[in-house]
Amino acid sequence: MSNQSLEAEPLNPRNRYANARRNADWTIDQNWPSYSAQEHDRWNRLFARQAKLLPGRACDAFLEAKARLGLSGSGIPDFADLSEKLSAMTGWRVVPVAGLIPDDAFFDHLANRRFPAGAFIRPEEELDYLEEPDVFHDVFGHVPLLANPVYAAFLEAYGKGGRRALDRGQLHHLARLYWYTVEFGLMTSPVGLRIFGAGIMSSPAETIFALEDTSPNRVAFDLERIMRTKYLIDDFQQTYFVIDSFEQLLHDCYQDFAPLYDRLRSAPDIEAHALAEGDRIIAKGDFHYFRAKGKAPASAA
Ligand code: HBI
Ligand code: FE
């Protein structure tokens, strides 16, 4: 090996799409043939782990859609193929991006039923937790529910609402709605609580924690309360919110947000661990997990 190659900047192992040429709408070429056997194998291992854990824990709509879309443990999906199947169901397509994209571009895609999904797969050393959404978080975690017509309508409405929130400078309020539903939402079922949030769905540890641990609060969904609630991005949630159905989620969000945003301007934020006046409490957390990490707030439990 010449010493020249020793100095060469190693390809960004974390995300080999980071410097990919991108389109004006921030999409890139997934270049599906470029995935290595190691990258496909990593997808397969992540998939197999969740496929074993999720029956009895993921909501039926997710499990049914995952099967209907043919998502399997046989390699990273080709977004073009996946989009053909998905668009025939609800008109949604999956478009490849290199990582997080600007808010306005993100919302514009959602408002047009295009889900921006990271094309890279996490490196081996980040198998269990990663900051930025990779192909497993986005395609395994988020995409299946886009095959559900009611959830599909909700996410399109979220995209349209996102552009309005940006114009009002209140994106942080709307981002909480996304965080506590699309990313970390739970739902009731006749046989107990079930997962629908992608951040939980794609994480083996949080799949168990969100449903079975006594540490977090679990509170019934309330739109205005959620939009006042702060969240942590680097650990499990201290409070999970629970919807009864996607119909309820769509119905509760199908309102003129203007008066809501006006009230929110003057409403104090609610801490991630706190219970609030009017909460319909499903489970009050004992915070032992957070206390053990020295993260339990003084006033919690
Ligand atoms: N970009 N690729 C990608 N994925 C996201 O989930 C994402 C994003 N940009 C902005 C964003 N999310 C959030 O700021 C909004 O949900 C508020
Ligand atoms: Fe996500």
Tab-separated table of N, CA and C in Angstrom, residues 204-266:
chain	number	residue	atom	x	y	z
A	204	PRO	N	-34.576	-2.028	20.344
A	204	PRO	CA	-34.933	-3.172	21.189
A	204	PRO	C	-35.094	-2.809	22.665
A	205	ALA	N	-34.187	-1.970	23.173
A	205	ALA	CA	-34.259	-1.650	24.609
A	205	ALA	C	-35.498	-0.819	24.918
A	206	GLU	N	-35.788	0.163	24.035
A	206	GLU	CA	-36.947	1.018	24.331
A	206	GLU	C	-38.258	0.277	24.049
A	207	THR	N	-38.228	-0.732	23.188
A	207	THR	CA	-39.428	-1.553	22.955
A	207	THR	C	-39.900	-2.164	24.270
A	208	ILE	N	-38.954	-2.650	25.058
A	208	ILE	CA	-39.294	-3.250	26.361
A	208	ILE	C	-39.601	-2.156	27.385
A	209	PHE	N	-38.741	-1.150	27.440
A	209	PHE	CA	-38.864	-0.100	28.465
A	209	PHE	C	-40.211	0.621	28.345
A	210	ALA	N	-40.562	1.005	27.134
A	210	ALA	CA	-41.762	1.850	26.942
A	210	ALA	C	-43.032	1.138	27.381
A	211	LEU	N	-43.047	-0.187	27.236
A	211	LEU	CA	-44.270	-0.940	27.573
A	211	LEU	C	-44.227	-1.528	28.981
A	212	GLU	N	-43.065	-1.920	29.460
A	212	GLU	CA	-43.032	-2.764	30.659
A	212	GLU	C	-42.351	-2.133	31.867
A	213	ASP	N	-41.529	-1.101	31.663
A	213	ASP	CA	-40.791	-0.550	32.804
A	213	ASP	C	-41.715	0.332	33.655
A	214	THR	N	-41.493	0.291	34.988
A	214	THR	CA	-42.354	1.102	35.883
A	214	THR	C	-41.812	2.531	36.007
A	215	SER	N	-40.701	2.831	35.355
A	215	SER	CA	-40.089	4.151	35.552
A	215	SER	C	-40.877	5.302	34.951
A	216	PRO	N	-41.335	5.214	33.694
A	216	PRO	CA	-41.928	6.402	33.053
A	216	PRO	C	-43.411	6.584	33.395
A	217	ASN	N	-43.852	7.834	33.260
A	217	ASN	CA	-45.296	8.093	33.293
A	217	ASN	C	-45.896	7.617	31.976
A	218	ARG	N	-47.160	7.220	32.021
A	218	ARG	CA	-47.905	6.964	30.790
A	218	ARG	C	-49.227	7.726	30.929
A	219	VAL	N	-49.453	8.644	29.969
A	219	VAL	CA	-50.568	9.597	30.078
A	219	VAL	C	-51.375	9.580	28.792
A	220	ALA	N	-52.689	9.679	28.904
A	220	ALA	CA	-53.546	9.673	27.712
A	220	ALA	C	-53.246	10.885	26.834
A	221	PHE	N	-53.305	10.684	25.523
A	221	PHE	CA	-53.018	11.741	24.552
A	221	PHE	C	-53.903	12.961	24.794
A	222	ASP	N	-53.252	14.139	24.798
A	222	ASP	CA	-53.977	15.416	24.846
A	222	ASP	C	-53.105	16.392	24.062
A	223	LEU	N	-53.645	16.851	22.913
A	223	LEU	CA	-52.835	17.616	21.964
A	223	LEU	C	-52.162	18.829	22.596
A	224	GLU	N	-52.939	19.657	23.285
A	224	GLU	CA	-52.367	20.910	23.821
A	224	GLU	C	-51.345	20.604	24.911
A	225	ARG	N	-51.616	19.607	25.713
A	225	ARG	CA	-50.708	19.227	26.807
A	225	ARG	C	-49.378	18.733	26.220
A	226	ILE	N	-49.477	17.954	25.158
A	226	ILE	CA	-48.260	17.417	24.522
A	226	ILE	C	-47.434	18.546	23.923
A	227	MET	N	-48.102	19.519	23.318
A	227	MET	CA	-47.357	20.598	22.663
A	227	MET	C	-46.678	21.525	23.666
A	228	ARG	N	-47.026	21.369	24.960
A	228	ARG	CA	-46.353	22.153	26.012
A	228	ARG	C	-45.230	21.344	26.669
A	229	THR	N	-45.112	20.051	26.294
A	229	THR	CA	-44.230	19.149	27.051
A	229	THR	C	-42.851	19.013	26.416
A	230	LYS	N	-41.829	19.325	27.230
A	230	LYS	CA	-40.451	19.224	26.729
A	230	LYS	C	-40.067	17.750	26.591
A	231	TYR	N	-39.004	17.459	25.827
A	231	TYR	CA	-38.571	16.065	25.702
A	231	TYR	C	-37.045	15.979	25.705
A	232	LEU	N	-36.558	14.782	26.056
A	232	LEU	CA	-35.109	14.518	26.081
A	232	LEU	C	-34.775	13.790	24.802
A	233	ILE	N	-33.620	14.093	24.212
A	233	ILE	CA	-33.305	13.388	22.958
A	233	ILE	C	-32.240	12.314	23.179
A	234	ASP	N	-31.723	12.220	24.408
A	234	ASP	CA	-30.570	11.293	24.518
A	234	ASP	C	-30.811	10.140	25.489
A	235	ASP	N	-32.101	9.865	25.752
A	235	ASP	CA	-32.372	8.729	26.649
A	235	ASP	C	-33.836	8.311	26.440
A	236	PHE	N	-34.249	7.273	27.167
A	236	PHE	CA	-35.659	6.869	27.096
A	236	PHE	C	-36.542	8.045	27.524
A	237	GLN	N	-37.796	7.964	27.162
A	237	GLN	CA	-38.732	9.035	27.524
A	237	GLN	C	-39.122	8.919	28.990
A	238	GLN	N	-39.358	10.080	29.623
A	238	GLN	CA	-39.813	10.057	31.015
A	238	GLN	C	-41.337	10.006	31.083
A	239	THR	N	-41.966	10.390	29.975
A	239	THR	CA	-43.422	10.265	29.850
A	239	THR	C	-43.756	9.772	28.449
A	240	TYR	N	-44.633	8.741	28.369
A	240	TYR	CA	-45.136	8.277	27.068
A	240	TYR	C	-46.612	8.658	26.990
A	241	PHE	N	-47.047	9.100	25.802
A	241	PHE	CA	-48.456	9.460	25.616
A	241	PHE	C	-49.152	8.357	24.831
A	242	VAL	N	-50.425	8.147	25.153
A	242	VAL	CA	-51.158	6.980	24.657
A	242	VAL	C	-52.410	7.424	23.898
A	243	ILE	N	-52.502	7.018	22.623
A	243	ILE	CA	-53.726	7.321	21.859
A	243	ILE	C	-54.628	6.094	21.895
A	244	ASP	N	-55.903	6.312	21.569
A	244	ASP	CA	-56.830	5.167	21.482
A	244	ASP	C	-56.827	4.578	20.074
A	245	SER	N	-56.562	5.440	19.081
A	245	SER	CA	-56.578	4.954	17.687
A	245	SER	C	-55.981	6.034	16.798
A	246	PHE	N	-55.631	5.658	15.557
A	246	PHE	CA	-55.152	6.666	14.609
A	246	PHE	C	-56.298	7.608	14.233
A	247	GLU	N	-57.532	7.071	14.285
A	247	GLU	CA	-58.688	7.939	13.994
A	247	GLU	C	-58.751	9.072	15.027
A	248	GLN	N	-58.506	8.720	16.310
A	248	GLN	CA	-58.530	9.752	17.351
A	248	GLN	C	-57.415	10.772	17.113
A	249	LEU	N	-56.236	10.274	16.747
A	249	LEU	CA	-55.086	11.168	16.519
A	249	LEU	C	-55.392	12.136	15.382
A	250	LEU	N	-55.930	11.597	14.280
A	250	LEU	CA	-56.251	12.446	13.126
A	250	LEU	C	-57.354	13.432	13.497
A	251	HIS	N	-58.368	12.940	14.179
A	251	HIS	CA	-59.510	13.792	14.552
A	251	HIS	C	-59.056	14.939	15.464
A	252	ASP	N	-58.258	14.588	16.507
A	252	ASP	CA	-57.845	15.613	17.474
A	252	ASP	C	-56.922	16.661	16.844
A	253	CYS	N	-56.238	16.252	15.752
A	253	CYS	CA	-55.292	17.190	15.124
A	253	CYS	C	-55.919	17.913	13.942
A	254	TYR	N	-57.148	17.496	13.610
A	254	TYR	CA	-57.801	18.122	12.456
A	254	TYR	C	-58.588	19.339	12.924
A	255	GLN	N	-57.831	20.350	13.370
A	255	GLN	CA	-58.494	21.582	13.854
A	255	GLN	C	-57.630	22.772	13.428
A	256	ASP	N	-58.179	23.939	13.573
A	256	ASP	CA	-57.389	25.125	13.263
A	256	ASP	C	-56.412	25.364	14.407
A	257	PHE	N	-55.112	25.225	14.102
A	257	PHE	CA	-54.104	25.313	15.159
A	257	PHE	C	-53.867	26.759	15.625
A	258	ALA	N	-54.395	27.732	14.889
A	258	ALA	CA	-54.068	29.143	15.217
A	258	ALA	C	-54.420	29.486	16.670
A	259	PRO	N	-55.671	29.252	17.097
A	259	PRO	CA	-55.974	29.599	18.501
A	259	PRO	C	-55.120	28.783	19.488
A	260	LEU	N	-54.824	27.548	19.082
A	260	LEU	CA	-53.989	26.683	19.946
A	260	LEU	C	-52.593	27.295	20.074
A	261	TYR	N	-52.043	27.719	18.921
A	261	TYR	CA	-50.700	28.337	18.960
A	261	TYR	C	-50.730	29.613	19.788
A	262	ASP	N	-51.825	30.368	19.694
A	262	ASP	CA	-51.896	31.615	20.481
A	262	ASP	C	-51.858	31.295	21.970
A	263	ARG	N	-52.613	30.287	22.391
A	263	ARG	CA	-52.620	29.920	23.822
A	263	ARG	C	-51.235	29.414	24.231
A	264	LEU	N	-50.604	28.677	23.316
A	264	LEU	CA	-49.305	28.071	23.665
A	264	LEU	C	-48.230	29.135	23.886
A	265	ARG	N	-48.395	30.267	23.193
A	265	ARG	CA	-47.373	31.319	23.323
A	265	ARG	C	-47.180	31.712	24.785
A	266	SER	N	-48.294	31.730	25.535
A	266	SER	CA	-48.195	32.204	26.918
A	266	SER	C	-48.254	31.057	27.931
